[in-house]
Amino acid sequence: MTFAGRQHETIAVLDYGSQYAQLIVRRVRECNVYAELVPWNVSADELAQMAPRGIILSGGPNSVYDTGAPHLKQHVLGLGVPILGICYGMQLLAHQLGGVVAPAQAREYGLTEITVLSPGSPLFAGLERSLQVWMSHGDRLDACPSGFEPIASSENSPIAAMADEARRLYGLQFHPEVVHTPWGKDILRAFCFGVCGCRGDWTPGSFVEENVRAIRERVGRGKVICAVSGGVDSMVVATLIARAIGEQLTVVFVNNGVLRLGEAETTRQSLQRYLDANVIYVDASERFLARLKGIRDPEQKRIIIGNEFIAVFEERARELGQVDFLAQGTLYPDVIESATAHNSAVKIKTHHNVGGLPADMRMELIEPLRYLFKDEVRQVGLALGLPEALVYRPPFPGPGLAVRIIGEVTAERVATLQQADAIVRHEIEAAGLGRDIWQYFAVLTPLKSVGVMGDSRTYANTVAVRAITSEDGMTADWARIPYEVLARISNRIVNQVAGVNRVVYDISSKPPATIEWE
């Protein structure tokens, strides 16, 4: 991996399949310590190359006694660095070292009160003796391994936390990474600083400095072409690379015909204002729409758009002469949801930045944001001097409105959705809700229904409104928008957008739904 974050002190988070594994990484990074998620069976060489200051074992769905359950590799213990096991990770650590793990007589799920037995432990330094935590386990630890002592207990778990202070090995039966454990971040901070001795020097500013240096070293005298969509991810990538190599970068902004209303012009203005690089604008809207004609399957739409983007870029690259690199705004959630070789996730969808690239593409990829979450990208954007209005724009998918139009994508249907989507965005922002809601947009469904306008019967389109709250896009909940705002949105869409007579509001969370409809 070429990501510059590893030049910092690192906490390695071993993934044992917990739904909260990504949260552990986030919480550690919020302490200004770089953390990276790696498979539980990471090789000895790769783990040693990371030179971690500490290791966290995530939770997981297994019992340590399950046949084929993930186990703790000996080379993890052999590094001699501090280890913190969480839930299954604690049970695994105890089991590996001779402790006794058994099915709990009473399982613990949800909020639980623990009692701190060893307030002098660095993990609980400065915290109250009684703490609310989030439990989620069926097995429990009945006996500590040799050298360990219980440092916290609950009603149903006599060993809710354990420690071998001499070897700097710790275990927590509860989940400190979730918001339901109010002091959880303090515990993780104590592990990083009090136990591992981290300095906490991983900041947006240091990320910019190190990646500018890394990009210069990798590119050398080569040329880079960068796709810009107008969203924060691609703008941050382009600005970061421009900072590193200046005129060696050519930015290509492609109008694919499925952008938001007015997007083409506002993006061109932003590029001219904030980027010190060569900028090429390509209006390929007719070309993209022609390729999408008759296509209804969402995966096919994503693949077609991804391939067409690359085709456009390579055409421009040939016009520019030799271009060596293609830069993209791929983020960590994109990688995870597209099921890379670094994890065992089931593929939910092909992301245009991850799974939709031709195998014979001749340019090398540069993805400096590949291991960042969206909120971290925004902080990097601010560190680069980009304005808040651009940095805090709602995320917009690379395939654009094509995956917000259910069914075939046509110029007429795009125009309908553009108008409806503009109304949704305007009303939410006018209500002062833009910073509180992670993402908000309209979806054009294939449903038509009967309505009445004036004295006439109508049979017209249904638009769905989607608005969600989230920290990183990995999980999400539907936003509780005030009824009066929803009423204004519905009233304006029905009255101002031709061919629409019904508006519905999506109240699905992720999971089980995804943020986008396709």
Coordinates of C-alpha atoms in Angstrom, one line a residue:
M1 CA 0.0 0.0 0.0
T2 CA 1.3 3.4 -0.9
F3 CA -0.8 5.4 1.6
A4 CA 1.4 7.8 3.5
G5 CA -0.5 7.2 6.8
R6 CA 1.9 4.4 7.7
Q7 CA 4.7 6.9 8.1
H8 CA 2.9 7.7 11.4
E9 CA 2.7 5.6 14.5
T10 CA 0.0 3.0 13.7
I11 CA -2.6 1.0 15.6
A12 CA -3.5 -2.2 13.7
V13 CA -7.1 -3.3 14.1
L14 CA -7.5 -7.0 13.3
D15 CA -10.9 -7.7 11.8
Y16 CA -12.7 -10.7 13.2
G17 CA -16.0 -10.0 11.5
S18 CA -17.6 -7.5 13.9
Q19 CA -20.2 -5.1 12.5
Y20 CA -18.4 -2.5 14.6
A21 CA -14.8 -3.1 13.2
Q22 CA -14.8 0.1 11.1
L23 CA -15.9 2.1 14.2
I24 CA -12.8 1.0 16.1
V25 CA -10.7 2.5 13.3
R26 CA -12.7 5.7 13.3
R27 CA -12.5 6.1 17.1
V28 CA -8.8 5.6 17.2
R29 CA -8.3 8.1 14.3
E30 CA -10.4 10.6 16.2
C31 CA -7.7 10.5 18.8
N32 CA -5.2 11.7 16.0
V33 CA -3.6 8.3 15.9
Y34 CA -3.6 6.5 12.6
A35 CA -5.4 3.1 12.6
E36 CA -5.9 0.6 9.8
L37 CA -8.2 -2.4 9.5
V38 CA -6.4 -5.6 8.4
P39 CA -7.7 -9.2 8.2
W40 CA -7.3 -11.3 11.3
N41 CA -5.0 -13.6 9.3
V42 CA -2.7 -10.9 8.2
S43 CA 0.8 -12.3 7.4
A44 CA 3.7 -11.9 9.8
D45 CA 5.6 -9.9 7.2
E46 CA 2.8 -7.4 6.5
L47 CA 2.1 -6.9 10.2
A48 CA 5.7 -6.3 10.9
Q49 CA 6.0 -3.9 8.0
M50 CA 3.2 -1.8 9.6
A51 CA 5.4 -1.6 12.8
P52 CA 2.3 -1.0 14.9
R53 CA 2.5 0.7 18.3
G54 CA -0.4 -1.5 19.4
I55 CA -2.9 -4.0 18.1
I56 CA -6.7 -4.2 18.7
L57 CA -8.6 -7.4 18.2
S58 CA -12.1 -6.7 17.0
G59 CA -15.3 -8.5 18.0
G60 CA -16.9 -11.1 15.9
P61 CA -19.9 -13.4 15.5
N62 CA -18.1 -16.6 16.4
S63 CA -17.5 -18.6 19.5
V64 CA -13.8 -19.5 20.1
Y65 CA -14.9 -23.1 20.1
D66 CA -16.6 -23.0 16.7
T67 CA -15.1 -25.2 14.1
G68 CA -13.2 -23.1 11.7
A69 CA -13.5 -19.9 13.8
P70 CA -10.9 -17.2 13.3
H71 CA -8.1 -17.6 15.7
L72 CA -5.2 -15.5 17.1
K73 CA -2.0 -16.0 15.1
Q74 CA 1.1 -16.6 17.1
H75 CA 3.0 -13.9 15.3
V76 CA 0.5 -11.3 16.6
L77 CA 1.5 -12.1 20.1
G78 CA 5.1 -12.4 19.1
L79 CA 5.4 -8.8 18.1
G80 CA 5.5 -7.9 21.8
V81 CA 3.4 -4.7 21.4
P82 CA 0.3 -3.9 23.5
I83 CA -2.9 -5.8 22.6
L84 CA -6.5 -4.9 23.4
G85 CA -9.1 -7.5 22.7
I86 CA -12.7 -6.4 22.3
C87 CA -15.6 -8.9 22.9
Y88 CA -14.7 -11.9 20.8
G89 CA -11.2 -10.4 20.6
M90 CA -11.0 -10.6 24.4
Q91 CA -12.3 -14.2 24.5
L92 CA -9.8 -15.2 21.8
L93 CA -6.9 -13.6 23.7
A94 CA -7.9 -15.4 26.9
H95 CA -8.5 -18.7 25.2
Q96 CA -5.2 -18.6 23.4
L97 CA -3.3 -17.9 26.6
G98 CA -5.0 -20.6 28.7
G99 CA -8.1 -18.8 30.1
V100 CA -11.6 -20.4 30.3
V101 CA -14.3 -19.2 27.9
A102 CA -17.8 -20.7 28.3
P103 CA -21.4 -20.0 27.3
A104 CA -22.9 -17.4 29.6
Q105 CA -25.8 -18.4 31.8
A106 CA -27.4 -15.1 31.0
R107 CA -26.4 -13.5 27.7
E108 CA -25.7 -9.7 27.7
Y109 CA -27.0 -7.6 24.9
G110 CA -27.5 -3.8 25.0
L111 CA -26.8 -1.3 27.8
T112 CA -25.1 -2.9 30.9
E113 CA -23.5 -1.4 34.0
I114 CA -20.0 -2.5 34.9
T115 CA -18.0 -1.9 38.0
V116 CA -14.4 -0.9 37.7
L117 CA -12.4 -3.2 40.0
S118 CA -9.0 -1.7 39.2
P119 CA -9.3 2.1 38.9
G120 CA -5.5 2.3 38.8
S121 CA -5.5 0.5 35.4
P122 CA -4.4 2.8 32.6
L123 CA -7.5 1.9 30.7
F124 CA -9.8 3.3 33.3
A125 CA -7.7 6.2 34.5
G126 CA -9.9 9.2 35.5
L127 CA -13.2 7.3 35.0
E128 CA -15.9 6.6 37.5
R129 CA -16.1 3.3 39.3
S130 CA -19.5 2.6 37.7
L131 CA -19.9 2.9 33.9
Q132 CA -22.6 2.3 31.3
V133 CA -21.3 0.1 28.4
W134 CA -22.7 -1.7 25.4
M135 CA -22.5 -5.5 25.6
S136 CA -23.2 -8.0 22.8
H137 CA -22.1 -11.5 23.6
G138 CA -23.3 -15.0 24.4
D139 CA -20.0 -16.5 25.7
R140 CA -18.1 -15.0 28.7
L141 CA -14.8 -15.4 30.3
D142 CA -15.0 -17.6 33.5
A143 CA -11.3 -17.7 34.3
C144 CA -8.4 -15.4 33.4
P145 CA -5.2 -16.7 31.8
S146 CA -2.1 -16.8 34.0
G147 CA -0.8 -13.3 34.6
F148 CA -4.1 -11.6 34.1
E149 CA -6.5 -10.1 36.6
P150 CA -10.1 -8.9 36.3
I151 CA -10.3 -5.1 36.2
A152 CA -14.0 -4.8 35.7
S153 CA -17.2 -6.9 36.2
S154 CA -20.9 -6.8 35.5
E155 CA -23.8 -8.7 37.0
N156 CA -23.5 -11.5 34.4
S157 CA -19.8 -11.2 33.6
P158 CA -17.5 -11.5 36.6
I159 CA -14.7 -10.7 34.2
A160 CA -16.0 -7.8 32.0
A161 CA -12.4 -6.6 31.5
M162 CA -9.0 -8.1 32.2
A163 CA -5.4 -7.0 32.2
D164 CA -1.9 -8.3 32.3
E165 CA -0.2 -5.0 33.0
A166 CA 3.3 -6.5 32.8
R167 CA 2.9 -7.7 29.2
R168 CA 0.5 -4.8 28.3
L169 CA -2.3 -7.2 27.3
Y170 CA -5.9 -6.2 27.9
G171 CA -9.4 -7.4 27.1
L172 CA -12.9 -5.8 27.2
Q173 CA -16.0 -7.8 27.1
F174 CA -18.0 -4.7 26.0
H175 CA -17.7 -2.5 22.9
P176 CA -15.9 0.8 23.6
E177 CA -16.2 1.9 20.0
V178 CA -20.0 2.4 19.9
V179 CA -21.7 5.6 21.0
H180 CA -23.8 3.6 23.5
T181 CA -20.6 3.3 25.6
P182 CA -20.3 6.9 26.6
W183 CA -16.7 6.7 27.9
G184 CA -15.6 4.2 25.3
K185 CA -13.5 6.7 23.4
D186 CA -11.7 7.7 26.6
I187 CA -10.8 4.0 27.1
L188 CA -9.5 3.7 23.5
R189 CA -7.5 7.0 24.0
A190 CA -6.0 5.6 27.2
F191 CA -4.9 2.5 25.3
C192 CA -3.3 4.5 22.5
F193 CA -1.6 7.1 24.7
G194 CA -1.3 5.6 28.2
V195 CA -0.4 2.0 27.1
C196 CA 1.0 2.3 23.6
G197 CA 2.8 5.6 24.1
C198 CA 1.4 7.2 20.9
R199 CA 1.9 11.0 20.4
G200 CA -1.3 11.7 18.4
D201 CA 0.3 13.4 15.4
W202 CA -1.9 12.1 12.7
T203 CA -3.8 15.3 11.6
P204 CA -5.3 16.6 8.4
G205 CA -2.4 18.9 8.0
S206 CA 0.2 16.1 8.4
F207 CA -1.8 14.0 6.0
V208 CA -1.6 16.7 3.4
E209 CA 2.2 17.2 3.9
E210 CA 3.0 13.5 3.8
N211 CA 0.8 12.7 0.8
V212 CA 2.1 15.7 -1.2
R213 CA 5.6 14.2 -0.6
A214 CA 4.5 10.7 -1.4
I215 CA 2.8 11.7 -4.7
R216 CA 5.8 13.7 -5.8
E217 CA 8.1 10.7 -5.2
R218 CA 5.8 8.2 -7.0
V219 CA 4.9 10.4 -10.0
G220 CA 8.4 11.8 -10.5
R221 CA 8.3 13.5 -13.9
G222 CA 5.2 11.6 -15.0
K223 CA 1.9 13.0 -15.9
V224 CA -1.4 12.5 -14.1
I225 CA -5.0 12.8 -15.3
C226 CA -7.7 13.2 -12.7
A227 CA -11.4 12.8 -12.9
V228 CA -13.4 15.5 -11.2
S229 CA -17.1 15.3 -10.7
G230 CA -17.7 18.4 -8.5
G231 CA -18.1 16.4 -5.4
V232 CA -15.8 16.8 -2.4
D233 CA -13.8 13.6 -2.9
S234 CA -12.6 14.3 -6.4
M235 CA -12.0 18.0 -5.6
V236 CA -9.9 17.1 -2.6
V237 CA -7.9 14.6 -4.7
A238 CA -7.4 17.1 -7.5
T239 CA -6.3 19.9 -5.1
L240 CA -3.9 17.6 -3.2
I241 CA -2.3 16.3 -6.4
A242 CA -2.1 19.9 -7.8
R243 CA -0.3 20.9 -4.6
A244 CA 2.2 18.1 -5.2
I245 CA 2.9 18.3 -9.0
G246 CA 1.3 21.4 -10.4
E247 CA 1.2 21.5 -14.2
Q248 CA 2.0 17.8 -14.5
L249 CA -1.7 17.3 -13.5
T250 CA -4.5 17.6 -16.0
V251 CA -8.0 17.6 -14.6
V252 CA -10.8 16.3 -16.7
F253 CA -14.4 17.2 -15.8
V254 CA -16.8 15.1 -17.8
N255 CA -20.5 16.1 -18.1
N256 CA -22.0 12.6 -18.3
G257 CA -25.5 13.9 -18.8
V258 CA -26.6 12.7 -15.3
L259 CA -25.4 15.5 -13.2
R260 CA -27.5 17.6 -10.8
L261 CA -29.2 20.7 -12.0
G262 CA -26.6 23.4 -12.8
E263 CA -23.8 21.1 -11.8
A264 CA -21.8 21.5 -15.0
E265 CA -21.4 25.3 -14.7
T266 CA -20.8 25.5 -11.0
T267 CA -18.2 22.8 -11.1
R268 CA -16.3 24.5 -13.9
Q269 CA -16.3 27.7 -11.9
S270 CA -15.0 25.9 -8.8
L271 CA -12.2 24.3 -10.9
Q272 CA -11.1 27.6 -12.3
R273 CA -11.1 29.2 -8.9
Y274 CA -9.5 26.7 -6.7
L275 CA -7.2 24.5 -8.9
D276 CA -3.8 25.5 -10.1
A277 CA -3.8 22.8 -12.9
N278 CA -4.7 22.2 -16.5
V279 CA -8.5 21.8 -16.7
I280 CA -10.4 20.1 -19.6
Y281 CA -14.2 20.2 -19.8
V282 CA -15.8 17.4 -21.9
D283 CA -19.5 17.5 -22.7
A284 CA -20.2 13.8 -23.2
S285 CA -23.8 13.8 -22.1
E286 CA -25.2 12.5 -25.4
R287 CA -22.6 9.8 -25.5
F288 CA -23.4 8.5 -22.0
L289 CA -27.1 8.7 -22.5
A290 CA -26.8 6.7 -25.8
R291 CA -24.8 4.0 -24.0
L292 CA -27.4 3.8 -21.2
K293 CA -30.4 3.5 -23.6
G294 CA -32.5 0.6 -22.7
I295 CA -30.4 -0.4 -19.7
R296 CA -32.5 -0.9 -16.5
D297 CA -30.2 -3.1 -14.3
P298 CA -28.3 -0.9 -11.8
E299 CA -25.1 -2.9 -11.9
Q300 CA -25.0 -2.6 -15.6
K301 CA -25.5 1.2 -15.3
R302 CA -22.6 1.5 -12.9
I303 CA -20.3 -0.7 -15.1
I304 CA -21.3 1.2 -18.3
I305 CA -20.7 4.6 -16.7
G306 CA -17.4 3.5 -15.2
N307 CA -16.1 2.1 -18.5
E308 CA -17.3 5.1 -20.4
F309 CA -15.5 7.4 -18.0
I310 CA -12.2 5.5 -18.5
A311 CA -12.7 5.5 -22.3
V312 CA -13.2 9.3 -22.2
F313 CA -10.1 9.8 -20.0
E314 CA -7.9 7.6 -22.2
E315 CA -9.0 9.5 -25.3
R316 CA -8.0 12.7 -23.6
A317 CA -4.8 11.1 -22.4
R318 CA -3.9 10.2 -26.0
E319 CA -4.5 13.8 -27.0
L320 CA -2.2 14.9 -24.2
G321 CA 0.6 12.5 -25.1
Q322 CA 1.9 10.1 -22.6
V323 CA -0.1 10.1 -19.4
D324 CA 1.1 7.7 -16.7
F325 CA -1.4 7.9 -13.9
L326 CA -5.2 8.1 -13.3
A327 CA -6.2 9.8 -10.0
Q328 CA -9.5 8.9 -8.3
G329 CA -11.4 9.9 -5.2
T330 CA -11.9 6.3 -3.9
L331 CA -12.8 6.2 -0.2
Y332 CA -12.5 3.5 2.5
P333 CA -16.3 2.7 2.4
D334 CA -16.1 2.3 -1.4
V335 CA -13.3 -0.3 -0.9
I336 CA -15.2 -2.1 1.8
E337 CA -18.5 -2.3 0.0
S338 CA -16.9 -3.5 -3.2
A339 CA -15.3 -6.4 -1.2
T340 CA -11.6 -6.0 -1.9
A341 CA -9.0 -8.6 -1.2
H342 CA -8.3 -7.0 2.2
N343 CA -11.7 -8.1 3.7
S344 CA -14.3 -10.8 3.4
A345 CA -17.3 -8.6 2.9
V346 CA -20.0 -9.7 0.5
K347 CA -20.1 -7.4 -2.4
I348 CA -23.1 -5.1 -2.1
K349 CA -22.6 -3.1 -5.3
T350 CA -19.8 -2.4 -7.8
H351 CA -18.4 1.1 -7.1
H352 CA -17.3 2.9 -10.2
N353 CA -14.0 3.7 -8.6
V354 CA -13.3 0.1 -7.4
G355 CA -15.0 -2.5 -9.5
G356 CA -15.9 -0.9 -12.8
L357 CA -12.4 -0.3 -14.3
P358 CA -11.3 -2.2 -17.4
A359 CA -8.7 -4.9 -16.8
D360 CA -6.6 -3.6 -19.7
M361 CA -6.5 0.0 -18.5
R362 CA -2.9 1.3 -19.3
M363 CA -2.7 4.0 -16.6
E364 CA -1.7 3.3 -13.0
L365 CA -4.1 4.4 -10.3
I366 CA -3.4 7.0 -7.6
E367 CA -5.9 6.9 -4.8
P368 CA -4.6 9.0 -1.9
L369 CA -8.0 9.0 -0.1
R370 CA -8.4 5.2 -0.3
Y371 CA -8.2 4.6 3.4
L372 CA -10.1 7.7 4.6
F373 CA -13.7 8.1 5.7
K374 CA -15.8 10.9 4.4
D375 CA -15.5 13.1 7.4
E376 CA -11.7 12.8 7.3
V377 CA -11.8 13.8 3.6
R378 CA -13.7 16.9 4.5
Q379 CA -11.1 17.8 7.2
V380 CA -8.3 17.3 4.6
G381 CA -10.2 19.6 2.2
L382 CA -10.4 22.3 4.8
A383 CA -6.6 21.9 5.5
L384 CA -6.1 22.4 1.7
G385 CA -7.9 25.7 1.9
L386 CA -11.1 24.6 0.1
P387 CA -14.3 26.5 1.2
E388 CA -16.8 25.0 3.6
A389 CA -19.6 25.3 1.1
L390 CA -17.7 22.9 -1.2
V391 CA -16.3 20.6 1.4
Y392 CA -19.6 20.0 3.1
R393 CA -21.6 19.3 0.0
P394 CA -23.7 16.1 0.3
P395 CA -22.0 13.0 -1.2
F396 CA -22.9 12.4 -4.8
P397 CA -22.4 9.0 -6.5
G398 CA -20.0 8.7 -9.4
P399 CA -22.7 7.2 -11.6
G400 CA -24.7 10.4 -10.8
L401 CA -28.5 10.5 -11.3
A402 CA -28.3 7.3 -13.3
V403 CA -28.6 5.3 -10.0
R404 CA -31.3 7.6 -8.7
I405 CA -33.5 6.9 -11.7
I406 CA -35.1 3.5 -11.3
G407 CA -35.3 1.9 -14.7
E408 CA -34.2 3.3 -18.0
V409 CA -32.2 6.6 -18.1
T410 CA -33.5 9.0 -20.7
A411 CA -32.9 12.7 -21.2
E412 CA -36.5 13.4 -20.3
R413 CA -36.3 11.4 -17.0
V414 CA -33.0 13.0 -16.1
A415 CA -34.6 16.5 -16.5
T416 CA -37.5 15.5 -14.3
L417 CA -35.2 14.2 -11.6
Q418 CA -32.9 17.2 -11.8
Q419 CA -35.8 19.6 -11.1
A420 CA -37.2 17.5 -8.2
D421 CA -33.7 17.0 -6.7
A422 CA -33.0 20.7 -6.8
I423 CA -36.1 21.4 -4.8
V424 CA -35.2 18.8 -2.2
R425 CA -31.7 20.3 -1.7
H426 CA -33.0 23.9 -1.7
E427 CA -35.6 23.3 1.0
I428 CA -33.4 21.3 3.3
E429 CA -30.6 23.9 3.1
A430 CA -33.1 26.8 3.5
A431 CA -34.3 25.1 6.7
G432 CA -30.8 25.0 8.1
L433 CA -30.6 21.2 8.0
G434 CA -27.9 20.8 5.5
R435 CA -25.1 20.2 8.0
D436 CA -27.2 17.9 10.2
I437 CA -28.2 15.5 7.4
W438 CA -25.5 13.3 5.8
Q439 CA -27.2 13.0 2.4
Y440 CA -30.4 14.2 0.9
F441 CA -31.8 13.8 -2.6
A442 CA -34.7 12.7 -4.8
V443 CA -35.3 9.4 -6.6
L444 CA -37.4 9.0 -9.7
T445 CA -39.3 5.8 -9.4
P446 CA -40.8 3.7 -12.2
L447 CA -44.2 3.9 -10.5
K448 CA -47.1 5.9 -11.9
S449 CA -50.3 6.6 -9.9
V450 CA -53.6 8.3 -10.3
G451 CA -53.9 11.9 -9.1
V452 CA -56.1 14.9 -9.4
M453 CA -54.9 18.3 -10.6
G454 CA -57.5 20.9 -10.9
D455 CA -60.6 19.1 -12.1
S456 CA -58.6 16.6 -14.2
R457 CA -57.4 13.1 -13.6
T458 CA -53.7 12.5 -13.9
Y459 CA -51.6 9.4 -14.2
A460 CA -48.0 10.5 -13.5
N461 CA -44.7 9.8 -11.9
T462 CA -43.8 9.2 -8.2
V463 CA -40.8 10.8 -6.7
A464 CA -39.2 9.5 -3.5
V465 CA -37.3 11.7 -1.1
R466 CA -34.3 10.2 0.7
A467 CA -32.5 11.9 3.6
I468 CA -30.2 10.0 6.0
T469 CA -28.0 10.7 9.0
S470 CA -24.7 8.9 9.3
E471 CA -21.1 9.3 10.4
D472 CA -19.4 7.6 7.5
G473 CA -21.9 6.1 5.2
M474 CA -21.3 2.6 6.4
T475 CA -24.5 2.6 8.4
A476 CA -27.3 5.2 8.3
D477 CA -30.7 6.1 9.7
W478 CA -33.4 8.1 8.0
A479 CA -33.5 11.7 8.9
R480 CA -36.4 13.0 11.0
I481 CA -37.1 16.0 8.8
P482 CA -39.8 18.3 10.2
Y483 CA -43.2 17.8 8.7
E484 CA -43.5 21.4 7.5
V485 CA -40.2 21.0 5.5
L486 CA -41.5 17.7 3.9
A487 CA -44.7 19.5 3.1
R488 CA -42.9 22.3 1.3
I489 CA -40.8 19.8 -0.7
S490 CA -43.9 17.8 -1.7
N491 CA -45.9 20.8 -2.6
R492 CA -43.2 22.4 -4.7
I493 CA -42.3 19.1 -6.6
V494 CA -45.9 18.3 -7.5
N495 CA -46.6 21.9 -8.6
Q496 CA -43.4 22.7 -10.3
V497 CA -42.1 19.5 -11.9
A498 CA -44.1 18.4 -14.9
G499 CA -45.2 14.8 -14.9
V500 CA -45.0 14.2 -11.1
N501 CA -48.2 13.9 -9.0
R502 CA -47.0 12.1 -5.9
V503 CA -44.1 12.4 -3.4
V504 CA -43.1 9.7 -0.8
Y505 CA -40.5 9.8 1.9
D506 CA -38.1 6.8 2.4
I507 CA -37.9 5.8 6.1
S508 CA -35.5 2.9 5.7
S509 CA -32.2 2.6 7.6
K510 CA -28.9 1.1 6.4
P511 CA -28.9 -1.8 6.9
P512 CA -31.2 -3.4 5.7
A513 CA -31.5 -0.8 2.9
T514 CA -28.6 1.0 1.2
I515 CA -28.3 4.8 1.0
E516 CA -28.9 4.8 -2.8
W517 CA -31.8 3.0 -4.2
E518 CA -29.7 1.4 -6.9

